[in-house]
mmCIF file of C-alpha atoms in Angstrom:
data_model
loop_
_atom_site.group_PDB
_atom_site.id
_atom_site.type_symbol
_atom_site.label_atom_id
_atom_site.label_comp_id
_atom_site.label_asym_id
_atom_site.label_seq_id
_atom_site.Cartn_x
_atom_site.Cartn_y
_atom_site.Cartn_z
ATOM 1 C CA UNK A 1499 89.188 104.627 97.432
ATOM 2 C CA UNK A 1500 92.638 104.349 95.663
ATOM 3 C CA UNK A 1501 94.333 105.190 98.978
ATOM 4 C CA UNK A 1502 92.040 102.459 100.955
ATOM 5 C CA UNK A 1503 93.439 100.189 98.612
ATOM 6 C CA UNK A 1504 96.642 100.946 99.049
ATOM 7 C CA UNK A 1505 96.517 100.636 102.439
ATOM 8 C CA UNK A 1506 95.065 97.224 102.605
ATOM 9 C CA UNK A 1507 97.842 96.205 100.124
ATOM 10 C CA UNK A 1508 100.213 97.450 102.602
ATOM 11 C CA UNK A 1509 98.739 95.599 105.522
ATOM 12 C CA UNK A 1510 99.156 92.416 103.178
ATOM 13 C CA UNK A 1511 102.369 92.587 102.102
ATOM 14 C CA UNK A 1512 103.330 93.314 105.959
ATOM 15 C CA UNK A 1513 101.589 90.166 106.639
ATOM 16 C CA UNK A 1514 103.621 88.362 104.036
ATOM 17 C CA UNK A 1515 106.747 89.556 105.215
ATOM 18 C CA UNK A 1516 105.917 89.086 109.004
ATOM 19 C CA UNK A 1517 104.683 85.258 107.928
ATOM 20 C CA UNK A 1518 108.081 84.652 106.615
ATOM 21 C CA UNK A 1519 110.300 86.095 109.382
ATOM 22 C CA UNK A 1520 108.022 84.473 112.343
ATOM 23 C CA UNK A 1521 106.351 81.618 111.063
ATOM 24 C CA UNK A 1522 108.421 79.370 113.044
ATOM 25 C CA UNK A 1523 106.731 80.902 116.286
ATOM 26 C CA UNK A 1524 103.107 79.481 116.382
ATOM 27 C CA UNK A 1525 100.762 81.652 118.303
ATOM 28 C CA UNK A 1526 96.619 80.776 118.264
ATOM 29 C CA UNK A 1527 94.843 83.716 120.300
ATOM 30 C CA UNK A 1528 91.546 84.574 119.185
ATOM 31 C CA UNK A 1529 91.062 87.918 117.492
ATOM 32 C CA UNK A 1530 87.431 87.852 117.978
ATOM 33 C CA UNK A 1531 86.616 88.040 114.384
ATOM 34 C CA UNK A 1532 85.429 84.891 112.688
ATOM 35 C CA UNK A 1533 87.972 85.170 109.673
ATOM 36 C CA UNK A 1534 90.729 85.531 112.310
ATOM 37 C CA UNK A 1535 89.561 82.817 114.271
ATOM 38 C CA UNK A 1536 89.123 80.472 111.487
ATOM 39 C CA UNK A 1537 92.426 81.292 110.153
ATOM 40 C CA UNK A 1538 94.117 80.494 113.603
ATOM 41 C CA UNK A 1539 92.364 77.298 114.388
ATOM 42 C CA UNK A 1540 90.596 75.894 111.899
ATOM 43 C CA UNK A 1541 92.325 76.658 108.673
ATOM 44 C CA UNK A 1542 95.437 74.448 107.987
ATOM 45 C CA UNK A 1543 98.664 76.856 108.707
ATOM 46 C CA UNK A 1544 100.330 75.919 105.423
ATOM 47 C CA UNK A 1545 97.443 77.215 103.480
ATOM 48 C CA UNK A 1546 96.864 80.381 105.361
ATOM 49 C CA UNK A 1547 100.130 81.576 106.507
ATOM 50 C CA UNK A 1548 101.152 84.884 104.247
ATOM 51 C CA UNK A 1549 97.931 84.872 102.614
ATOM 52 C CA UNK A 1550 95.013 87.022 102.680
ATOM 53 C CA UNK A 1551 91.778 85.926 104.097
ATOM 54 C CA UNK A 1552 88.150 87.028 104.000
ATOM 55 C CA UNK A 1553 84.735 85.399 104.617
ATOM 56 C CA UNK A 1554 86.536 82.335 106.550
ATOM 57 C CA UNK A 1555 88.392 81.533 103.100
ATOM 58 C CA UNK A 1556 91.821 82.167 101.347
ATOM 59 C CA UNK A 1557 91.312 84.942 99.185
ATOM 60 C CA UNK A 1558 91.661 84.792 95.263
ATOM 61 C CA UNK A 1559 93.827 86.204 93.440
ATOM 62 C CA UNK A 1560 92.047 88.442 90.848
ATOM 63 C CA UNK A 1561 93.148 89.776 87.763
ATOM 64 C CA UNK A 1562 92.414 92.994 85.931
ATOM 65 C CA UNK A 1563 90.162 95.823 86.846
ATOM 66 C CA UNK A 1564 87.960 95.068 90.022
ATOM 67 C CA UNK A 1565 86.365 97.372 92.454
ATOM 68 C CA UNK A 1566 88.170 98.470 95.793
ATOM 69 C CA UNK A 1567 85.193 96.672 97.569
ATOM 70 C CA UNK A 1568 85.309 93.570 95.615
ATOM 71 C CA UNK A 1569 86.473 90.393 97.289
ATOM 72 C CA UNK A 1570 89.855 88.857 96.002
ATOM 73 C CA UNK A 1571 93.045 90.780 95.866
ATOM 74 C CA UNK A 1572 95.325 91.523 93.138
ATOM 75 C CA UNK A 1573 99.095 89.710 92.619
ATOM 76 C CA UNK A 1574 100.949 92.407 93.631
ATOM 77 C CA UNK A 1575 99.470 92.183 96.978
ATOM 78 C CA UNK A 1576 101.417 88.912 97.666
ATOM 79 C CA UNK A 1577 104.888 89.935 95.834
ATOM 80 C CA UNK A 1578 107.427 88.821 98.314
ATOM 81 C CA UNK A 1579 109.926 91.395 97.011
ATOM 82 C CA UNK A 1580 107.279 94.107 97.901
ATOM 83 C CA UNK A 1581 106.679 92.552 101.305
ATOM 84 C CA UNK A 1582 110.435 92.776 102.000
ATOM 85 C CA UNK A 1583 111.030 96.412 101.169
ATOM 86 C CA UNK A 1584 107.694 97.767 102.908
ATOM 87 C CA UNK A 1585 109.160 95.524 106.287
ATOM 88 C CA UNK A 1586 112.574 97.113 105.572
ATOM 89 C CA UNK A 1587 110.816 100.595 105.308
ATOM 90 C CA UNK A 1588 108.710 100.148 108.143
ATOM 91 C CA UNK A 1589 111.553 99.205 110.535
ATOM 92 C CA UNK A 1590 113.525 102.123 109.447
ATOM 93 C CA UNK A 1591 110.521 104.489 110.161
ATOM 94 C CA UNK A 1592 109.777 103.390 113.646
ATOM 95 C CA UNK A 1593 113.564 102.762 114.528
ATOM 96 C CA UNK A 1594 113.536 99.281 115.599
ATOM 97 C CA UNK A 1595 114.702 95.991 114.056
ATOM 98 C CA UNK A 1596 112.345 92.829 114.021
#
């Protein structure tokens, strides 16, 4: 469960950096999942961009110990410096620049 939590955090950080780099290019393709459709078509872009959403809402940042399956996310999962570092390392690993 620790590895699962870390992988979810990496996904969130990747989304934070992706949003920073590409927010000028709006794209509203439905994903087929309720939260993705909500985030793309219903929620105001300024409320969901670079944030983690679940259950058709922006997830709350939760301090302290939480279970890996609890709703919400930890503050480090939205850290912009971690997001930049993860983006750079990912680009390095795949040999591409985005």
